[in-house]
Coordinates of C-alpha atoms in Angstrom, one line a residue:
Chain A
X735 CA 65.6 132.6 86.9
X736 CA 62.3 132.2 88.7
X737 CA 63.2 133.9 92.0
X738 CA 64.1 137.1 90.2
X739 CA 61.3 137.1 87.6
X740 CA 59.2 140.2 87.3
X741 CA 56.0 138.3 88.0
X742 CA 57.4 137.3 91.4
X743 CA 58.6 140.8 92.1
X744 CA 55.2 142.3 91.4
X745 CA 53.5 139.7 93.6
X746 CA 56.1 140.5 96.4
X747 CA 55.4 144.1 96.2
X748 CA 51.6 143.6 96.3
X749 CA 51.7 141.1 99.1
X750 CA 54.4 142.3 101.4
X751 CA 54.3 146.1 101.2
X752 CA 58.0 146.3 101.1
X753 CA 57.9 148.3 97.9
X754 CA 61.2 150.2 98.5
X755 CA 62.9 147.0 99.4
X756 CA 61.8 145.1 96.4
X757 CA 64.5 146.4 94.2
X758 CA 67.1 144.9 96.5
X759 CA 66.5 141.6 94.9
X760 CA 69.2 142.0 92.1
X761 CA 71.7 139.4 91.3
X762 CA 74.5 141.0 93.2
X763 CA 72.9 142.6 96.2
X764 CA 72.7 140.4 99.3
X765 CA 69.4 140.8 101.3
X766 CA 69.8 140.6 105.0
X767 CA 67.1 140.3 107.7
X768 CA 67.1 142.9 110.5
X769 CA 64.4 142.6 113.2
X770 CA 64.2 146.4 113.8
X771 CA 65.7 149.7 112.6
X772 CA 69.2 150.4 113.9
X773 CA 69.0 153.1 116.5
X774 CA 72.2 154.8 115.3
X775 CA 75.0 153.9 113.0
X776 CA 77.5 155.9 115.1
X777 CA 79.7 153.2 117.0
X778 CA 79.6 155.6 120.0
X779 CA 75.8 155.4 120.2
X780 CA 75.0 151.8 119.2
X781 CA 74.2 149.3 121.9
X782 CA 72.3 146.6 119.9
X783 CA 73.0 143.8 117.5
X784 CA 70.7 145.6 114.9
X785 CA 73.1 148.5 114.5
X786 CA 76.2 146.3 115.0
X787 CA 75.0 144.1 112.1
X788 CA 75.0 147.0 109.7
X789 CA 78.1 148.8 111.1
X790 CA 80.0 145.5 110.7
X791 CA 80.1 146.0 106.9
X792 CA 80.8 149.8 107.0
X793 CA 83.6 150.1 109.6
X794 CA 86.8 148.4 110.6
X795 CA 88.9 148.4 113.7
X796 CA 92.6 148.5 114.4
X797 CA 92.4 144.8 115.0
X798 CA 89.7 142.1 114.8
X799 CA 89.1 138.7 116.5
X800 CA 89.1 135.6 114.4
X801 CA 86.1 133.3 114.1
X802 CA 87.2 131.5 117.3
X803 CA 86.6 134.7 119.1
X804 CA 90.1 134.5 120.7
X805 CA 92.7 134.9 118.0
X806 CA 93.6 138.5 117.3
X807 CA 93.9 139.3 113.6
X808 CA 95.3 142.5 111.9
X809 CA 92.8 144.8 110.3
X810 CA 93.6 148.5 110.0
X811 CA 96.8 147.9 112.0
X812 CA 98.9 145.7 109.8
X813 CA 101.2 144.5 112.6
X814 CA 102.4 145.3 116.1
X815 CA 105.1 145.0 118.7
X816 CA 104.3 144.3 122.3
X817 CA 106.5 145.2 125.3
X818 CA 107.7 142.4 127.6
X819 CA 105.1 143.1 130.2
X820 CA 102.4 142.8 127.6
X821 CA 101.0 146.4 128.2
X822 CA 102.7 148.6 125.5
X823 CA 101.6 148.0 122.0
X824 CA 103.2 149.8 119.0
X825 CA 100.8 149.4 116.0
X826 CA 101.9 149.9 112.4
X827 CA 98.9 151.0 110.5
X828 CA 98.0 149.9 106.9
X829 CA 99.2 152.4 104.4
X830 CA 96.9 154.0 101.8
X831 CA 93.6 153.4 103.7
X832 CA 91.0 156.1 103.2
X833 CA 87.5 156.6 104.6
X834 CA 84.6 156.4 102.3
X835 CA 84.6 160.2 102.0
X836 CA 88.2 160.2 100.7
X837 CA 89.9 161.4 103.8
X838 CA 92.9 159.5 105.0
X839 CA 93.0 157.0 107.9
X840 CA 96.1 157.5 110.0
X841 CA 97.5 157.4 113.5
X842 CA 95.9 160.7 114.5
X843 CA 92.5 159.6 113.4
X844 CA 92.9 156.3 115.2
X845 CA 93.9 158.1 118.4
X846 CA 90.9 160.4 118.2
X847 CA 88.6 157.6 117.4
X848 CA 89.6 155.7 120.5
X849 CA 89.6 158.6 122.8
X850 CA 86.2 159.9 121.8
X851 CA 84.8 156.8 123.5
X852 CA 86.0 157.6 126.9
X853 CA 87.7 160.9 127.3
X854 CA 85.3 163.7 127.9
X855 CA 87.7 166.4 126.7
X856 CA 87.8 164.8 123.3
X857 CA 86.0 167.1 120.8
X858 CA 83.9 164.1 119.5
X859 CA 83.1 162.6 122.8
X860 CA 79.5 161.7 123.4
X861 CA 77.9 160.0 126.5
X862 CA 74.4 160.0 125.2
X863 CA 73.1 157.4 125.4
X864 CA 75.6 155.8 127.8
X865 CA 77.2 152.6 126.5
X866 CA 79.3 149.8 127.7
X867 CA 82.3 150.7 125.6
X868 CA 83.1 153.8 127.6
X869 CA 83.8 151.9 130.8
X870 CA 85.6 149.1 128.9
X871 CA 87.9 151.5 127.2
X872 CA 88.4 153.6 130.4
X873 CA 89.4 150.4 132.2
X874 CA 91.7 149.3 129.3
X875 CA 93.7 152.3 127.9
X876 CA 96.2 154.3 129.9
X877 CA 97.8 156.4 127.1
X878 CA 97.7 156.7 123.3
X879 CA 100.5 158.5 121.5
X880 CA 101.1 159.1 117.8
X881 CA 104.6 158.3 116.8
X882 CA 104.1 159.2 113.1
X883 CA 101.4 159.1 110.5
X884 CA 101.5 155.2 110.4
X885 CA 102.6 154.4 113.9
X886 CA 100.5 154.5 117.1
X887 CA 101.5 153.5 120.6
X888 CA 98.9 152.4 123.0
X889 CA 99.7 151.7 126.7
X890 CA 97.2 149.4 128.4
X891 CA 96.2 149.1 132.0
X892 CA 95.6 145.3 131.6
X893 CA 96.5 142.8 128.9
X894 CA 93.1 142.7 127.2
X895 CA 94.3 144.2 123.9
X896 CA 91.6 142.2 122.0
X897 CA 89.0 144.7 123.4
X898 CA 90.3 147.2 120.9
X899 CA 88.3 145.4 118.2
X900 CA 85.1 146.9 119.8
X901 CA 86.1 150.4 118.5
X902 CA 85.5 150.9 114.8
X903 CA 87.3 153.8 113.1
X904 CA 85.0 156.6 111.8
X905 CA 85.8 159.6 109.5
X906 CA 86.5 162.6 111.7
X907 CA 85.6 164.9 108.9
X908 CA 82.2 163.3 108.7
X909 CA 81.8 163.7 112.5
X910 CA 82.6 167.4 112.1
X911 CA 80.3 167.8 109.2
X912 CA 77.3 166.0 110.6
X913 CA 77.7 166.4 114.4
X914 CA 74.9 164.6 116.3
X915 CA 73.5 163.5 112.9
X916 CA 76.6 161.3 112.2
X917 CA 74.6 158.2 113.1
X918 CA 72.4 158.8 110.0
X919 CA 75.5 159.5 107.7
X920 CA 78.0 156.9 108.7
X921 CA 81.4 157.0 107.1
X922 CA 84.0 154.2 107.7
X923 CA 86.8 152.4 105.9
X924 CA 85.0 149.1 105.5
X925 CA 84.1 147.0 102.4
X926 CA 80.7 148.6 102.1
X927 CA 79.5 152.2 102.0
X928 CA 76.3 153.7 103.4
X929 CA 73.7 154.8 100.8
X930 CA 70.3 155.3 102.6
X931 CA 68.2 154.4 105.5
X932 CA 64.5 154.1 105.5
X933 CA 61.7 152.6 107.7
X934 CA 62.0 149.5 105.6
X935 CA 65.6 149.2 104.6
X936 CA 69.2 150.1 105.1
X937 CA 71.2 150.0 101.9
X938 CA 75.0 149.8 101.5
X939 CA 77.0 149.7 98.2
X940 CA 80.3 148.1 97.7
X941 CA 83.4 150.3 98.5
X942 CA 85.4 149.7 95.3
X943 CA 88.6 151.2 96.4
X944 CA 88.7 149.1 99.6
X945 CA 92.2 148.2 100.6
X946 CA 91.4 144.5 100.7
X947 CA 90.1 144.6 97.0
X948 CA 86.7 145.1 95.6
X949 CA 83.9 143.1 97.4
X950 CA 82.4 140.3 95.3
X951 CA 79.0 141.6 95.7
X952 CA 77.5 145.0 94.7
X953 CA 75.8 145.8 98.0
X954 CA 73.8 144.8 101.0
X955 CA 70.2 145.5 101.5
X956 CA 69.1 145.1 105.2
X957 CA 65.3 144.6 105.2
X958 CA 63.7 145.7 108.4
X959 CA 61.0 143.2 109.4
X960 CA 60.2 143.1 113.1
X961 CA 58.0 140.0 112.8
X962 CA 60.1 136.9 112.5
X963 CA 57.2 134.8 110.9
X964 CA 57.1 137.4 108.2
X965 CA 60.8 137.3 107.8
X966 CA 60.7 133.4 107.6
X967 CA 58.1 133.6 104.8
X968 CA 60.2 136.0 102.9
X969 CA 63.3 134.0 103.3
X970 CA 61.6 130.7 102.1
X971 CA 60.1 132.7 99.2
X972 CA 63.7 133.7 98.1
X973 CA 63.4 137.3 98.9
X974 CA 65.9 137.3 101.8
X975 CA 69.3 135.8 101.4
X976 CA 70.5 135.8 105.0
X977 CA 68.8 135.3 108.3
X978 CA 71.2 135.8 111.2
X979 CA 68.9 134.2 113.6
X980 CA 65.7 132.3 113.1
X981 CA 62.6 131.3 115.0
X982 CA 63.0 127.8 116.6
X983 CA 59.7 126.8 115.2
X984 CA 60.8 127.4 111.7
X985 CA 63.6 124.9 111.8
X986 CA 61.7 122.1 110.2
X987 CA 60.3 124.3 107.4
X988 CA 63.8 125.5 106.5
X989 CA 65.3 122.0 106.6
X990 CA 62.6 120.9 104.2
X991 CA 63.3 123.8 101.8
X992 CA 65.9 122.8 99.0
X993 CA 67.1 126.3 98.4
X994 CA 67.9 127.2 102.0
X995 CA 70.5 126.1 104.5
X996 CA 70.9 126.2 108.2
X997 CA 74.1 126.7 110.1
X998 CA 74.7 126.6 113.9
X999 CA 77.0 129.2 115.4
X1000 CA 78.4 128.9 119.0
X1001 CA 76.8 132.1 120.3
X1002 CA 77.6 133.3 123.8
X1003 CA 74.5 134.6 125.2
X1004 CA 72.3 134.8 128.3
X1005 CA 68.5 135.3 128.2
X1006 CA 67.0 136.2 131.5
X1007 CA 63.9 137.3 133.3
X1008 CA 65.0 140.5 135.1
X1009 CA 63.5 142.0 138.1
X1010 CA 63.8 145.7 139.1
X1011 CA 65.3 144.9 142.6
X1012 CA 65.0 148.4 143.7
X1013 CA 61.2 148.5 143.3
X1014 CA 58.2 146.7 145.0
X1015 CA 57.5 143.8 144.9
X1016 CA 60.9 142.7 143.6
X1017 CA 62.8 144.6 146.3
X1018 CA 61.9 141.7 148.5
X1019 CA 64.3 138.8 148.0
X1020 CA 61.6 136.3 149.0
X1021 CA 59.5 137.4 146.1
X1022 CA 62.4 137.1 143.6
X1023 CA 63.3 133.6 145.0
X1024 CA 59.8 132.6 144.8
X1025 CA 59.7 133.4 141.1
X1026 CA 62.9 131.4 140.6
X1027 CA 61.3 128.4 142.2
X1028 CA 57.9 128.8 140.5
X1029 CA 59.2 128.7 137.0
X1030 CA 60.1 125.4 135.5
X1031 CA 62.9 126.8 133.4
X1032 CA 64.2 123.5 132.0
X1033 CA 60.7 122.3 130.9
X1034 CA 59.8 125.7 129.3
X1035 CA 63.2 126.0 127.5
X1036 CA 63.2 122.4 126.3
X1037 CA 59.8 122.8 124.6
X1038 CA 59.8 126.3 123.4
X1039 CA 63.4 126.5 122.0
X1040 CA 63.1 123.2 120.2
X1041 CA 66.8 122.2 120.7
X1042 CA 68.1 125.7 120.0
X1043 CA 68.8 126.7 123.7
X1044 CA 70.2 125.1 126.7
X1045 CA 68.7 126.0 130.2
X1046 CA 70.9 128.5 132.0
X1047 CA 71.8 128.2 135.7
X1048 CA 74.1 131.1 136.2
X1049 CA 75.2 134.4 134.6
X1050 CA 78.1 133.1 132.5
X1051 CA 77.4 130.7 129.6
X1052 CA 79.3 127.5 128.9
X1053 CA 82.2 128.3 126.5
X1054 CA 83.0 131.7 128.3
X1055 CA 85.7 132.1 130.8
X1056 CA 84.5 132.0 134.4
X1057 CA 81.6 129.6 133.5
X1058 CA 80.7 127.6 136.7
X1059 CA 79.3 124.1 136.0
X1060 CA 78.7 123.5 139.7
X1061 CA 75.7 125.9 139.5
X1062 CA 74.0 123.5 137.2
X1063 CA 70.9 122.5 139.3
X1064 CA 67.2 123.1 138.8
X1065 CA 65.6 125.4 141.4
X1066 CA 62.0 124.4 140.5
X1067 CA 60.0 124.0 143.7
X1068 CA 56.4 125.4 143.5
X1069 CA 55.5 124.6 147.1
X1070 CA 58.6 126.5 148.4
X1071 CA 57.5 129.4 146.0
X1072 CA 54.1 129.5 147.7
X1073 CA 55.6 129.6 151.2
X1074 CA 58.0 132.4 150.2
X1075 CA 55.2 134.4 148.7
X1076 CA 53.0 134.0 151.8
X1077 CA 56.1 135.1 154.0
X1078 CA 56.4 138.2 151.9
X1079 CA 52.7 139.1 152.4
X1080 CA 51.3 137.9 149.1
X1081 CA 49.4 134.8 150.3
X1082 CA 46.3 136.2 148.7
X1083 CA 48.1 136.6 145.3
X1084 CA 50.2 139.0 143.4
X1085 CA 49.7 140.9 140.1
X1086 CA 52.7 141.8 137.9
X1087 CA 53.3 142.9 134.3
X1088 CA 56.0 141.2 132.1
X1089 CA 57.6 143.1 129.2
X1090 CA 59.2 141.1 126.4
X1091 CA 59.9 141.2 122.7
X1092 CA 56.8 140.1 120.9
X1093 CA 58.3 139.7 117.4
X1094 CA 59.7 136.2 118.0
X1095 CA 57.2 133.4 118.9
X1096 CA 59.9 131.8 121.1
X1097 CA 59.4 134.7 123.6
X1098 CA 55.6 134.6 123.2
X1099 CA 55.7 130.9 124.0
X1100 CA 58.2 131.1 126.8
X1101 CA 56.4 134.0 128.5
X1102 CA 53.1 132.1 128.4
X1103 CA 54.8 129.1 129.9
X1104 CA 56.2 131.3 132.7
X1105 CA 52.8 132.9 133.1
X1106 CA 51.1 129.5 133.6
X1107 CA 53.8 128.4 136.1
X1108 CA 53.4 131.5 138.1
X1109 CA 49.6 131.3 138.1
X1110 CA 49.9 128.0 139.9
X1111 CA 51.6 129.7 142.8
X1112 CA 49.1 132.6 142.9
X1113 CA 50.9 135.1 140.7
X1114 CA 48.9 136.8 137.9
X1115 CA 51.0 137.9 135.1
X1116 CA 50.0 140.4 132.5
X1117 CA 52.0 139.8 129.3
X1118 CA 53.2 143.0 127.6
X1119 CA 54.7 142.2 124.2
X1120 CA 56.7 145.0 122.5
X1121 CA 56.6 144.7 118.7
X1122 CA 60.2 145.7 118.3
X1123 CA 63.4 145.4 120.4
X1124 CA 64.0 149.1 120.4
X1125 CA 60.7 149.7 122.2
X1126 CA 61.5 147.0 124.8
X1127 CA 64.9 148.5 125.5
X1128 CA 63.3 152.0 125.8
X1129 CA 60.8 150.7 128.4
X1130 CA 63.6 149.0 130.3
X1131 CA 65.9 152.0 130.2
X1132 CA 63.1 154.5 131.2
X1133 CA 62.3 152.2 134.1
X1134 CA 58.7 151.4 133.1
X1135 CA 59.3 147.7 133.1
X1136 CA 59.8 146.0 136.5
X1137 CA 59.8 142.5 135.1
X1138 CA 61.2 141.8 131.7
X1139 CA 62.8 139.2 129.4
X1140 CA 66.0 140.4 128.1
X1141 CA 69.3 139.1 126.7
X1142 CA 73.0 139.8 126.9
X1143 CA 75.6 138.5 124.3
X1144 CA 79.2 139.2 123.4
X1145 CA 81.6 138.1 120.8
X1146 CA 84.4 137.6 123.4
X1147 CA 84.5 134.8 126.0
X1148 CA 85.8 137.3 128.6
X1149 CA 84.1 136.7 132.1
X1150 CA 84.3 140.4 132.8
X1151 CA 82.1 141.2 129.8
X1152 CA 79.3 139.1 131.4
X1153 CA 79.3 139.3 135.1
X1154 CA 81.2 142.6 135.2
X1155 CA 78.6 144.3 133.0
X1156 CA 75.3 143.0 134.1
X1157 CA 75.7 143.2 137.9
X1158 CA 78.0 146.0 139.2
X1159 CA 76.2 148.8 140.8
X1160 CA 77.4 151.5 138.5
X1161 CA 77.2 149.6 135.2
X1162 CA 75.0 151.1 132.5
X1163 CA 73.8 147.6 131.4
X1164 CA 72.8 146.7 135.0
X1165 CA 69.0 146.9 134.0
X1166 CA 67.9 145.1 137.2
X1167 CA 69.6 147.8 139.3
X1168 CA 71.1 145.0 141.4
X1169 CA 73.5 146.4 144.0
X1170 CA 75.8 144.4 146.2
X1171 CA 79.0 146.0 147.6
X1172 CA 80.5 142.5 148.2
X1173 CA 79.9 141.5 144.5
X1174 CA 81.2 144.9 143.3
X1175 CA 84.4 144.4 145.4
X1176 CA 84.9 140.8 144.1
X1177 CA 84.5 141.9 140.5
X1178 CA 86.9 144.8 141.0
X1179 CA 89.4 142.4 142.6
X1180 CA 89.1 140.0 139.7
X1181 CA 89.5 142.7 137.1
X1182 CA 92.8 143.8 138.8
X1183 CA 94.2 140.3 139.1
X1184 CA 96.6 138.8 136.7
X1185 CA 96.4 135.4 138.2
X1186 CA 93.9 133.3 136.2
X1187 CA 93.2 130.9 139.1
X1188 CA 92.6 133.6 141.5
X1189 CA 90.4 135.4 139.0
X1190 CA 88.3 132.2 138.4
X1191 CA 87.8 131.7 142.2
X1192 CA 86.6 135.4 142.6
X1193 CA 84.2 135.0 139.6
X1194 CA 82.8 131.8 141.1
X1195 CA 82.3 133.4 144.4
X1196 CA 80.5 136.5 142.8
X1197 CA 78.4 134.2 140.8
X1198 CA 77.1 132.1 143.8
X1199 CA 76.2 135.4 145.6
X1200 CA 74.4 136.7 142.4
X1201 CA 72.5 133.4 142.1
X1202 CA 71.5 133.6 145.8
X1203 CA 70.4 137.2 145.6
X1204 CA 68.2 136.3 142.4
X1205 CA 68.2 139.6 140.7
X1206 CA 67.0 137.6 137.6
X1207 CA 65.8 134.2 136.7
X1208 CA 68.5 132.7 134.4
X1209 CA 66.6 131.3 131.4
X1210 CA 68.8 130.0 128.6
X1211 CA 71.9 130.2 126.6
X1212 CA 71.0 130.4 122.9
X1213 CA 72.3 127.9 120.4
X1214 CA 72.0 130.2 117.5
X1215 CA 71.0 128.9 114.1
X1216 CA 71.5 131.1 111.1
X1217 CA 70.0 130.4 107.7
X1218 CA 71.0 131.4 104.2
X1219 CA 69.9 131.0 100.7
X1220 CA 72.0 128.4 98.7
X1221 CA 73.0 131.2 96.3
X1222 CA 75.2 132.7 99.0
X1223 CA 78.7 131.2 98.7
X1224 CA 81.6 131.6 101.1
X1225 CA 79.7 132.6 104.2
X1226 CA 81.8 132.2 107.4
X1227 CA 80.3 133.3 110.6
X1228 CA 81.8 134.2 113.9
X1229 CA 79.9 133.4 117.2
X1230 CA 77.5 136.3 116.8
X1231 CA 76.6 135.2 113.3
X1232 CA 78.6 138.1 111.7
X1233 CA 80.5 137.2 108.6
X1234 CA 84.2 137.1 109.5
X1235 CA 85.2 138.8 106.3
X1236 CA 82.6 141.6 106.7
X1237 CA 81.0 140.2 103.5
X1238 CA 84.0 141.3 101.4
X1239 CA 84.7 137.7 100.1
X1240 CA 81.1 136.5 100.2
X1241 CA 79.7 135.8 96.6
X1242 CA 76.2 135.4 95.2
X1243 CA 75.8 132.5 92.8
X1244 CA 73.4 132.9 89.8
X1245 CA 70.4 130.5 90.1
Chain B
X412 CA 44.6 139.2 124.2
X413 CA 47.4 141.6 123.6
X414 CA 48.3 142.3 120.0
X415 CA 51.7 140.6 120.1
X416 CA 50.1 137.4 121.2
X417 CA 47.4 137.0 118.6
X418 CA 49.7 135.5 116.1
X419 CA 50.3 132.1 114.5
X420 CA 52.1 129.7 116.8
X421 CA 52.8 126.1 115.9
X422 CA 52.5 123.3 118.4
X423 CA 55.5 122.8 120.6
X424 CA 57.8 120.0 119.5
X425 CA 58.8 117.2 122.0
X426 CA 62.2 118.2 123.4
X427 CA 63.9 114.9 122.3
X428 CA 62.6 115.2 118.8
X429 CA 63.7 118.9 118.6
X430 CA 67.1 118.1 120.0
X431 CA 67.5 115.3 117.4
X432 CA 66.6 117.7 114.5
X433 CA 69.0 120.5 115.6
X434 CA 71.9 118.1 116.1
X435 CA 71.7 117.4 112.4
X436 CA 72.1 121.0 111.3
X437 CA 75.4 122.0 109.6
X438 CA 78.0 123.1 112.1
X439 CA 81.3 124.7 111.1
X440 CA 84.5 123.3 112.5
X441 CA 85.0 126.2 115.0
X442 CA 87.1 125.7 118.1
X443 CA 83.9 126.1 120.2
X444 CA 82.3 123.2 118.5
X445 CA 83.1 121.2 121.6
X446 CA 81.0 123.5 123.7
X447 CA 78.2 123.4 121.3
X448 CA 78.2 119.7 121.0
X449 CA 78.2 119.4 124.9
X450 CA 75.2 121.8 125.1
X451 CA 73.3 119.8 122.5
X452 CA 74.1 116.6 124.3
X453 CA 73.0 118.1 127.5
X454 CA 69.6 119.1 126.0
X455 CA 69.1 115.7 124.7
X456 CA 70.0 114.1 128.0
X457 CA 67.7 116.5 130.0
X458 CA 64.9 115.7 127.6
X459 CA 65.4 112.0 128.0
X460 CA 65.7 112.2 131.8
X461 CA 62.6 114.4 132.2
X462 CA 60.5 112.0 130.0
X463 CA 58.6 115.1 128.7
X464 CA 56.1 114.7 125.9
X465 CA 54.0 117.2 124.0
X466 CA 51.0 116.6 126.4
X467 CA 53.1 117.7 129.4
X468 CA 53.5 121.1 127.8
X469 CA 50.1 122.6 128.1
X470 CA 50.0 126.2 129.1
X471 CA 46.6 127.6 130.1
X472 CA 46.8 130.4 127.6
X473 CA 46.5 129.8 123.9
X474 CA 50.1 128.7 123.2
X475 CA 49.5 125.4 121.5
X476 CA 47.3 126.3 118.5
X477 CA 47.1 124.6 115.2
X478 CA 49.1 126.3 112.5
X479 CA 47.0 128.9 110.8
X480 CA 44.6 129.6 113.6
X481 CA 44.4 132.9 115.3
X482 CA 43.1 133.9 118.6

């Protein structure tokens, strides 16, 4: 077997420097690309796809959503009854489930796990850093009561029970034992157990007493490689089995490689150029509108994404609830942009810095295209690439980035998870610091409405106001392409390219 | 040039050719297949309507370099 030969392994170690990761290439360990280290493996502290990718194999939730992102499927809750008004759920929990540390999963642990996300009096509550789940759960859950060890009743404030899939169950014993360090010692009920985390790798091993049966692979090795070009080279060399996302410019090379395959997944995402609307020069709506008109988004996206992205015209992507196709019109008008900048007092020019993730050449190319477009209207852009996503998020959260390329994606097509998270004044994910009392009120109204048509109308009205206020330039909706080695069998991905079976049924074929 | 920019970047691909290639990639029969197909069709249509070719995509910085070159 050539790909596993000692000669190849030695060459890999010499040329890549991933010495501690090299031993991952065993017949039954799946190697998986991560573009940066997970910031924490505690579900209450994770707010990126990097940590969610690892946590996905370690933890499970009461219920999950199917690969269509809409169907609710049982997980740690085996079945449930719903009250006629759709607000009271009685869950029957799976029997005999234990956490990786041997402690039992039961109704009490489920209640405490849910409450720790949003109830400050819960002994395991943590609000540092703030995360989107806290407000979602506070908006969703009215009451949780334990009926007996295997029965849990949850009373909801609205009918969005599928949101419960966002809260994985963790061992309370491990939380007590490790306290704030739990994120480095994660313990769940999932098909894989945490082994170790280093700068180069996160390693998991099969959870042999898993209630669903022993996983068909021995473990998962997440190789941390911030540079996508490097990851593609390792993938094509057979040292990575699964790339959840790829660089557009690698499509042709992967297609040409006989041992690798590509698969498209219907990701719901929005990539945007965000302005700090509370700071100069972007506190002036004329400057923001000028940027919107100066950048030829369609042209830049068509070229740089190589068919793997559709230009975006509004905050909600096609395929998600609340998507408004009437917003679909190009705003490109460089002459109007020049006039707006002159009216805002920048006739002599303007200098700005643009922060973005530099590990993906798509962003390098895209920001260079924007830089060139903006130069034509007198705006000088200094490009500030950040080598990993964590650094970029840090800059944005700390407020050092006034202009930045960032993304938002969710597994669920719920309109509130888009427009209700990126734009409300008090949202922790409102990185542009956009604030509109009218938009806040419309979104609040939509959230409280049970009439789908009324909701749709409110979302459309809010979207139009947001587009007019231009807190961001809508760039594109990703058409994600994942890639895998042909030795991987049975891979089924959801719309975030997470395996629907949490890798429990995935196999690795001998080659 | 900033460190993150001094890296290998292939030449951009004409949008219509790119869309053609990506359309051929394996796609599971998910319920959202329809949305994905519609988006892909939209990209091809946009590319066709705009009549863009490689020469139209020339940014003044060093985006379009030959593979293997560095800045």
